[in-house]
Coordinates of N, CA and C in Angstrom, one line a residue:
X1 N -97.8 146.0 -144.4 CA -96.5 146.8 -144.5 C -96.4 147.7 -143.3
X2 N -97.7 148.6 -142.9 CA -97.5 149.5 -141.8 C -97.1 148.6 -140.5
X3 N -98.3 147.7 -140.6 CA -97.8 147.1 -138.9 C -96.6 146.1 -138.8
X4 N -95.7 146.0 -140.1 CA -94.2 145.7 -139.7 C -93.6 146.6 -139.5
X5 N -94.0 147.9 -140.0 CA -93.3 149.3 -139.7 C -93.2 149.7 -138.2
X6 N -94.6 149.3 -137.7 CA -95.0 149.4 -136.7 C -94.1 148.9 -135.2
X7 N -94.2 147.4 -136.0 CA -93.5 146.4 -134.5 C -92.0 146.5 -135.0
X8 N -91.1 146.9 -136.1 CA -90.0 146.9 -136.0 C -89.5 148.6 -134.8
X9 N -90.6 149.5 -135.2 CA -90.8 150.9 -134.6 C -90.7 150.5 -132.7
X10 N -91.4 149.4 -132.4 CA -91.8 149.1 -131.1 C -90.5 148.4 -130.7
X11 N -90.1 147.5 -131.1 CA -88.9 147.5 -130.8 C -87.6 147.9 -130.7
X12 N -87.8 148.7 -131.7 CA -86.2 149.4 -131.8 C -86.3 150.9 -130.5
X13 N -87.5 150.9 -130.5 CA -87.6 151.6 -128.8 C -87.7 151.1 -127.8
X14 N -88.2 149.4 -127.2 CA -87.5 148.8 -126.3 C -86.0 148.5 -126.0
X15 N -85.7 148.5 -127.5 CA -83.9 148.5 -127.3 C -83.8 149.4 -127.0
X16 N -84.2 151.0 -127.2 CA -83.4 152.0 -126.9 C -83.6 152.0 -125.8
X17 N -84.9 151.7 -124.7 CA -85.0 152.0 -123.4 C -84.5 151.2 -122.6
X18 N -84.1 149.9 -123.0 CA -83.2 148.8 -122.5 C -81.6 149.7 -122.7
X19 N -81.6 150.0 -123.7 CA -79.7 150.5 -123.0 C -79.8 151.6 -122.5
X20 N -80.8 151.9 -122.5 CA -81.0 153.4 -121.7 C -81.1 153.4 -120.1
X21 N -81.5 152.2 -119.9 CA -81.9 151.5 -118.3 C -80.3 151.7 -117.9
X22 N -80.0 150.5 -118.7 CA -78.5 150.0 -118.1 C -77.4 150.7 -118.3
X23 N -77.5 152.4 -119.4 CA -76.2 153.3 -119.0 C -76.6 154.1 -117.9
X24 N -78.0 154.1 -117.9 CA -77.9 154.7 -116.2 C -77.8 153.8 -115.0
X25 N -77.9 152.5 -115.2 CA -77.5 151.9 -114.3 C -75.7 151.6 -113.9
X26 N -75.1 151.8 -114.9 CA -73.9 152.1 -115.0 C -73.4 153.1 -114.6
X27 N -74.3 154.1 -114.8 CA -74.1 155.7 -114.4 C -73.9 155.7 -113.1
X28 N -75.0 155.1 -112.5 CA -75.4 155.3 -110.7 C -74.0 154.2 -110.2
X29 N -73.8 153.2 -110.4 CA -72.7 152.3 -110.0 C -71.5 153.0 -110.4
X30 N -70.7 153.7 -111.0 CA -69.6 154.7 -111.0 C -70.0 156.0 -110.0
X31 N -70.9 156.3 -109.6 CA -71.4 157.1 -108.8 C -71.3 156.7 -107.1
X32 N -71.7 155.2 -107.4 CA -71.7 154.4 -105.6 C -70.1 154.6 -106.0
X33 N -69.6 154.0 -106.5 CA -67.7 153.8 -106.0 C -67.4 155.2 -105.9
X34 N -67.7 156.3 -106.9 CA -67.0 157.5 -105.9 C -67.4 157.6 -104.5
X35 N -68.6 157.7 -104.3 CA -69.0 157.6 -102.9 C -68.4 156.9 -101.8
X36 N -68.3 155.6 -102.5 CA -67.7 154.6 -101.8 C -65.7 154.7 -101.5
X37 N -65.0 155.5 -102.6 CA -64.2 156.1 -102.5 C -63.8 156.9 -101.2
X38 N -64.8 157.5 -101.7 CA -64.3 159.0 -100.9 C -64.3 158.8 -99.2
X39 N -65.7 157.5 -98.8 CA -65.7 156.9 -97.5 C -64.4 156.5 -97.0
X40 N -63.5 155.8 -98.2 CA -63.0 154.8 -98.0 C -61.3 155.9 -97.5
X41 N -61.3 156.8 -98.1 CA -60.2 157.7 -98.1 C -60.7 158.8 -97.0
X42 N -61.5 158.7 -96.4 CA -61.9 159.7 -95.2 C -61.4 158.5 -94.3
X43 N -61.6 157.4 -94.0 CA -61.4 156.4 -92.9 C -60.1 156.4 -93.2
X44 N -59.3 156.1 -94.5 CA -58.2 155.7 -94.1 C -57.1 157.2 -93.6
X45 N -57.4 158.5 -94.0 CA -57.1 159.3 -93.3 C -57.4 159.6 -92.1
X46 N -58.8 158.9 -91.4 CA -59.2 159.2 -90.0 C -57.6 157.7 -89.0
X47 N -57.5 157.0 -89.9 CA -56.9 156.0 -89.4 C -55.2 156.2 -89.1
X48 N -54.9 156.9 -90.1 CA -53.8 157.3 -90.4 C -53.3 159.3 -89.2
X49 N -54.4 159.8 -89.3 CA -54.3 160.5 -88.4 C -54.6 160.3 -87.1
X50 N -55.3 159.4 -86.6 CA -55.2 159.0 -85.1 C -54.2 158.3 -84.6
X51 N -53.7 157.4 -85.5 CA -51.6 157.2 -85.5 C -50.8 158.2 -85.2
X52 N -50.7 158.5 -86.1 CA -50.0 159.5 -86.1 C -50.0 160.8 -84.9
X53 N -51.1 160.8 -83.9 CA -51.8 161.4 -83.2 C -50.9 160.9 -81.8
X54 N -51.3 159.4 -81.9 CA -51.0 158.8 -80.9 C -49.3 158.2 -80.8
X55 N -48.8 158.4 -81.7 CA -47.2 158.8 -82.3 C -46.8 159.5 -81.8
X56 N -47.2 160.9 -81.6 CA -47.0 161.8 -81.0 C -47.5 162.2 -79.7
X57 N -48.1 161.8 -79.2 CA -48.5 161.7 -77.9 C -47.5 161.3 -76.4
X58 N -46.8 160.7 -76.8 CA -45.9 160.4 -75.7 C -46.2 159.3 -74.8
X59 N -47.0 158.3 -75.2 CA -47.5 157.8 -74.6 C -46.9 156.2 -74.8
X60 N -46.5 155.7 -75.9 CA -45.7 154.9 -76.4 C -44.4 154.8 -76.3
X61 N -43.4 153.7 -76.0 CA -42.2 153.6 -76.1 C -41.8 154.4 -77.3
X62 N -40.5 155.3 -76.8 CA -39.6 155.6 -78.4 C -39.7 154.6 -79.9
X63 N -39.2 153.5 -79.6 CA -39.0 153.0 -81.0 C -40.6 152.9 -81.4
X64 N -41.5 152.7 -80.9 CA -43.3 152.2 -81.3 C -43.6 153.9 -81.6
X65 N -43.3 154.7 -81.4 CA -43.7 155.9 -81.4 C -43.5 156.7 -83.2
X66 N -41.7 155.8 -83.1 CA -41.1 156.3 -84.4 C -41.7 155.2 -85.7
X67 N -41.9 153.9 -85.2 CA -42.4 153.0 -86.2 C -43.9 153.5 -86.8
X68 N -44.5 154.1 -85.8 CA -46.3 154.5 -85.5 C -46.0 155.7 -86.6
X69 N -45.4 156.3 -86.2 CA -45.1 158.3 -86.8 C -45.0 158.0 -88.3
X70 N -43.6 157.1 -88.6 CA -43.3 157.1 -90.2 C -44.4 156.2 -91.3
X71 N -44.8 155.1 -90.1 CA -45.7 155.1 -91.3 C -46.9 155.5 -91.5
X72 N -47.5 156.3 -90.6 CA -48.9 156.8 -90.0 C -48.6 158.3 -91.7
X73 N -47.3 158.9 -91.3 CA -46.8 159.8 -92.0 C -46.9 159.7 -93.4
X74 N -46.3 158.8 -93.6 CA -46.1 157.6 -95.2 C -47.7 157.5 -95.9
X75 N -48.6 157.3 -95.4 CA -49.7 156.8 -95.3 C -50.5 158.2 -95.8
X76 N -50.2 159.2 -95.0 CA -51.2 160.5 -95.5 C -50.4 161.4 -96.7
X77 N -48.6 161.0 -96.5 CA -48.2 161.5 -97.9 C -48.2 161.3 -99.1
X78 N -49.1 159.7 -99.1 CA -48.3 159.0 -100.2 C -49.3 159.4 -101.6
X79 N -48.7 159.3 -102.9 CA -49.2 159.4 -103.6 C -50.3 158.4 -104.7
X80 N -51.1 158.7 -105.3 CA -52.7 157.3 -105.6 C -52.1 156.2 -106.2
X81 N -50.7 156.1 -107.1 CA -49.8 155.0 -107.3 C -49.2 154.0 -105.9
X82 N -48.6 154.9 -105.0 CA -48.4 154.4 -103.9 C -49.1 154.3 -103.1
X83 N -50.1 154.5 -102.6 CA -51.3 154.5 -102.1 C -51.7 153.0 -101.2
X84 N -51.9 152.2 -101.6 CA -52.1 151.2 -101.2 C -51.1 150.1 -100.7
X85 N -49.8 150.2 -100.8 CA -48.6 150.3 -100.3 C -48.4 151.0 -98.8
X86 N -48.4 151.8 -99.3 CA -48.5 153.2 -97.4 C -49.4 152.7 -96.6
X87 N -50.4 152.0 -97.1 CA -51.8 152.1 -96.4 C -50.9 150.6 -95.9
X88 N -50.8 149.7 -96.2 CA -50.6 148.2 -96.1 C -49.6 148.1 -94.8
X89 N -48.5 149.4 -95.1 CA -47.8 149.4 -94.4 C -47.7 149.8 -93.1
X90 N -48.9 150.7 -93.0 CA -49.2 151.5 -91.9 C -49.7 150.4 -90.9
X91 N -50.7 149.4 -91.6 CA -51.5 148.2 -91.1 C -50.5 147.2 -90.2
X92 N -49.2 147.3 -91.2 CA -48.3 146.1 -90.5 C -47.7 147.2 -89.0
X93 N -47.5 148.1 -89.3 CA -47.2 149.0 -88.4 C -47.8 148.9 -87.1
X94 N -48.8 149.0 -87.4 CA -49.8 148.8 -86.4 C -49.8 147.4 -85.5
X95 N -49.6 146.7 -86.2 CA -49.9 145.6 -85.5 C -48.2 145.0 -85.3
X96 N -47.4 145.7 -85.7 CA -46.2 145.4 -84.6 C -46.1 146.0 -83.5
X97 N -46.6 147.4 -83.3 CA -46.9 148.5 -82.5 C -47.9 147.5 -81.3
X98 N -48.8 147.5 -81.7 CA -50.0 146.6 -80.6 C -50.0 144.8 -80.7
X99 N -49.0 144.5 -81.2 CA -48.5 143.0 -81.4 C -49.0 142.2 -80.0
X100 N -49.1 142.6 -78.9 CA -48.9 141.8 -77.6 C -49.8 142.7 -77.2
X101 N -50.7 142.3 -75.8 CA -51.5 142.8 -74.6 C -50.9 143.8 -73.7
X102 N -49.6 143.5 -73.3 CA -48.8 144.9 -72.6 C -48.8 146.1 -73.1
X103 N -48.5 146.1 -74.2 CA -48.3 147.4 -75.0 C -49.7 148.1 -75.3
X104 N -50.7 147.5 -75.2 CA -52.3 147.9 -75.3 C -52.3 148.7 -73.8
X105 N -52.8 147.4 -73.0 CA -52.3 148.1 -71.6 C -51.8 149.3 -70.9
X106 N -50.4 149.3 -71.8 CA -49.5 150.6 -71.0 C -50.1 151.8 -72.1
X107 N -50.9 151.8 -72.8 CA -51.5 152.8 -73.6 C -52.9 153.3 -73.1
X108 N -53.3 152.1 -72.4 CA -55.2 152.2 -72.0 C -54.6 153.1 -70.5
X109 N -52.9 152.8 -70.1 CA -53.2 153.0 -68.2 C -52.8 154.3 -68.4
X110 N -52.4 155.1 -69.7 CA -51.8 156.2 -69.6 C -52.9 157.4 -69.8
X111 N -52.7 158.9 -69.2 CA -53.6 159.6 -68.8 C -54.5 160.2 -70.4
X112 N -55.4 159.8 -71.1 CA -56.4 159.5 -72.0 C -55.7 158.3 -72.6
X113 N -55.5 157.8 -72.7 CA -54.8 156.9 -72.9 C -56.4 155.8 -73.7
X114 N -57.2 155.4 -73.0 CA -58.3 154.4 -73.0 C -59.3 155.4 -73.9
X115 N -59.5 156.2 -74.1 CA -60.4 157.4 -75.5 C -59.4 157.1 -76.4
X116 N -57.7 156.9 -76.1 CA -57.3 156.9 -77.7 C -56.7 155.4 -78.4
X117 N -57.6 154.8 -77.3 CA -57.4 153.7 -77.8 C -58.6 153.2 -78.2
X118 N -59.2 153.5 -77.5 CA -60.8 153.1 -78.5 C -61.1 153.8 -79.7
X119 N -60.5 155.0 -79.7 CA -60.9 155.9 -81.0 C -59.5 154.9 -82.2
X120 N -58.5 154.8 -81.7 CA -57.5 153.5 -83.1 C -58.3 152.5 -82.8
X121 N -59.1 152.0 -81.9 CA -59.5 150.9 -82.6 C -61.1 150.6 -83.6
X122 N -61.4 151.9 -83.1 CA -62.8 151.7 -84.0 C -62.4 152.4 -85.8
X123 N -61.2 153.5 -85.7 CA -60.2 153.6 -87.3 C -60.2 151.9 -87.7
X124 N -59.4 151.2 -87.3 CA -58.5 150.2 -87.8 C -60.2 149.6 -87.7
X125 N -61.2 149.0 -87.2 CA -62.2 148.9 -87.5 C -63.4 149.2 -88.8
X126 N -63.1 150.1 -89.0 CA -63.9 151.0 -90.1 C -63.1 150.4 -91.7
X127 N -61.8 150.2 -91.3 CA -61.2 150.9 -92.8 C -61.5 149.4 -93.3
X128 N -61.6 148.1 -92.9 CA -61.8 146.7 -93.8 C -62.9 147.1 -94.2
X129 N -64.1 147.6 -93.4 CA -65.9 148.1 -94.1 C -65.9 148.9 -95.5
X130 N -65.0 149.8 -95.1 CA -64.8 150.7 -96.0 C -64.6 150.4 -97.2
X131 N -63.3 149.4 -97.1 CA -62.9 149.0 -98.5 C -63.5 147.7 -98.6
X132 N -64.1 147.2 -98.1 CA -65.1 146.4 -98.8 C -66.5 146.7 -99.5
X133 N -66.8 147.8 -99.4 CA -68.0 148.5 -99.8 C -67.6 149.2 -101.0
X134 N -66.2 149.7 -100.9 CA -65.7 150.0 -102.3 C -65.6 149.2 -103.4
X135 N -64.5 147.8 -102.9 CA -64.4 146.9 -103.8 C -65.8 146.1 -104.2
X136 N -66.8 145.9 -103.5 CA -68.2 145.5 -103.8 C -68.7 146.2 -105.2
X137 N -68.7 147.3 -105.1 CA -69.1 148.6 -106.1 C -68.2 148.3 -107.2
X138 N -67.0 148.4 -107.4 CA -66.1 148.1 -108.2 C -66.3 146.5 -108.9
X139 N -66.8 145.7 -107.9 CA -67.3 144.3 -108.4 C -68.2 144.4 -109.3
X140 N -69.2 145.2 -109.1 CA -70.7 145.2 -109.5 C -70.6 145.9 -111.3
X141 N -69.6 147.0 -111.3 CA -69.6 147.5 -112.2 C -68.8 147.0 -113.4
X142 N -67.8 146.4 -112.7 CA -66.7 145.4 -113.5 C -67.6 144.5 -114.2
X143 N -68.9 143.8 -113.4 CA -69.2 143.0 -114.3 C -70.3 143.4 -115.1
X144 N -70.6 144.2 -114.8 CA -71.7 145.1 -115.9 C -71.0 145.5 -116.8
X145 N -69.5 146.4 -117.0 CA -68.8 146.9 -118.2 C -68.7 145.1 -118.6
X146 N -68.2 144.3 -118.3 CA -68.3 143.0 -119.0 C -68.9 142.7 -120.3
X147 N -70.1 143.1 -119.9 CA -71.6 142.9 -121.1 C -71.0 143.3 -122.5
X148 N -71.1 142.1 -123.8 CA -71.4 142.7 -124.9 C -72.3 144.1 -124.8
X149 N -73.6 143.9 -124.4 CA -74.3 145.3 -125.0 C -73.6 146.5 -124.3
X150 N -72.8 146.8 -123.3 CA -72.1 147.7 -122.7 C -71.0 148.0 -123.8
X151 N -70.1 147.2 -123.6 CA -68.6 147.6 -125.0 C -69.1 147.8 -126.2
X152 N -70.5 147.4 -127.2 CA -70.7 147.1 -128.4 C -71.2 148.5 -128.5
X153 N -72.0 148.9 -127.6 CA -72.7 150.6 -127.5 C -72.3 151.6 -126.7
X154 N -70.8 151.1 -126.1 CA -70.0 152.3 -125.3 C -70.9 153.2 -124.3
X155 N -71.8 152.0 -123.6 CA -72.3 152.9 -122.6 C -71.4 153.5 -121.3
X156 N -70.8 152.9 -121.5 CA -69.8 153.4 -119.9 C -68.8 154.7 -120.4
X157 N -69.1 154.9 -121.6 CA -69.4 156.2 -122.2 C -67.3 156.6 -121.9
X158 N -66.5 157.7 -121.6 CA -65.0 157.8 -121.2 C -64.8 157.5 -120.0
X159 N -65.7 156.9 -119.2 CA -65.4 156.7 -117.9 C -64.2 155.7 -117.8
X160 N -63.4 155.5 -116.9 CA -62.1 154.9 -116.8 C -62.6 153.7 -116.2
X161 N -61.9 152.0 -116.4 CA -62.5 151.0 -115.8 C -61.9 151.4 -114.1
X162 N -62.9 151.0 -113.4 CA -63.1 150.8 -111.8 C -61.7 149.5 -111.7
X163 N -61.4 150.5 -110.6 CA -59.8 149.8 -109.9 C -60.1 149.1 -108.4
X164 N -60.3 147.7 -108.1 CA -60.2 147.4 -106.6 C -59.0 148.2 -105.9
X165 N -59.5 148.3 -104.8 CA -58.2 148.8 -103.8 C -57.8 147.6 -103.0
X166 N -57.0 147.5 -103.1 CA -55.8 145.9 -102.5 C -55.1 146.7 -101.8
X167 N -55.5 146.0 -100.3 CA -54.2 146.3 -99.6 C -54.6 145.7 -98.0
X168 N -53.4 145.3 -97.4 CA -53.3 144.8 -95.8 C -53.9 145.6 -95.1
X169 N -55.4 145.0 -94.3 CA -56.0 145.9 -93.5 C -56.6 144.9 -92.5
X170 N -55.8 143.8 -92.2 CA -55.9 143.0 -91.2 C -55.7 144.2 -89.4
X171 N -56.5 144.7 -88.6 CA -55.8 145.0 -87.9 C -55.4 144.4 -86.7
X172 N -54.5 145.3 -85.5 CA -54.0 144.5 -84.8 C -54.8 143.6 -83.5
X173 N -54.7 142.5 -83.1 CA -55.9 141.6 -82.5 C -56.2 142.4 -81.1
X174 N -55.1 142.9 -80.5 CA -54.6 143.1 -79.0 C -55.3 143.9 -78.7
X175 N -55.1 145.4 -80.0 CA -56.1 145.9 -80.0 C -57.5 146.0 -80.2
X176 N -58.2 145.7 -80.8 CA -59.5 144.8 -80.7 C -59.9 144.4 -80.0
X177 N -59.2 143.4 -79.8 CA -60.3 142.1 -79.1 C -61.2 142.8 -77.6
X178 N -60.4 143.2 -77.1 CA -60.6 143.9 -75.8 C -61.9 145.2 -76.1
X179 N -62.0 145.6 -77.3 CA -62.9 146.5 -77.3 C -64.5 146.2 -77.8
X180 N -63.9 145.2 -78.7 CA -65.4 144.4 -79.4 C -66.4 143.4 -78.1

């Protein structure tokens, strides 16, 4: 009688230390996506402000200047519903803006012109890493909340399910290619 006491006692404490593993492993994966967040929202603000930088610079045709400005603008205004929208937009922006090799060009010949164009291109650079390293995180946890033993024992405890971030972050080639 004792040593069934015993081994039911021994197991119902491997279960406990088994969900105990995996809500802290759940714990630390809502932990990487903030992190991974917050990376991901410093690049797209670094991205979004060196547009906008270079918008204002003078260094671009009027119309590329005003296309650059509103959605560079759009982009740092927008609100976490819109968010990924602004951002998409900014992307297309960009790459109508640097669409062709002349317009890179007349931006590298102009006086810093070549620092602020390596500095947009290593932004538009960063922000695909970025949000791939988010959405990775978001992958990982999505399928760990998956698990029966996760929903049946509410390990993920009031945390809100992990949202990928979707959005156009092809950048533009013209710019690139020339710096990679």
């Amino acid at each position: 009688m004792t040593a069934t006491l015993i081994w039911i006692l021994v197991v119902l404490v491997a279960i406990g230390l088994y969900l105990s593993w995996t809500a802290g492993r759940l714990d630390r994966l809502h932990a990487r996506i903030d992190a991974a967040r917050a990376a991901l929202d410093a690049q797209l603000l670094r991205r979004a402000s060196v547009a906008q930088e270079l918008a204002t610079a003078g260094v671009l045709d009027p119309a590329a200047s005003i296309v650059l400005y509103e959605a560079a603008h759009a982009a740092r205004q927008a609100e976490e519903e819109q968010r990924e929208v602004a951002e998409s937009e900014l992307s297309q922006a960009l790459r109508a803006v640097f669409a062709d090799s002349p317009q890179v060009e007349g931006l590298r010949a102009a006086p810093g012109g070549e620092e602020a164009a390596r500095e947009l291109a290593e932004a538009v650079r960063r922000v695909p890493m970025a949000r791939r390293f988010h959405n990775d995180a978001v992958g990982a946890a999505r399928r760990l909340r998956e698990h029966r033993k996760v929903r049946w024992f509410r390990l993920a405890g009031h945390a809100p399910f992990p949202l990928a971030f979707e959005m156009d972050d092809e950048p533009p080639a013209a710019l690139v290619e020339r710096v990679a």
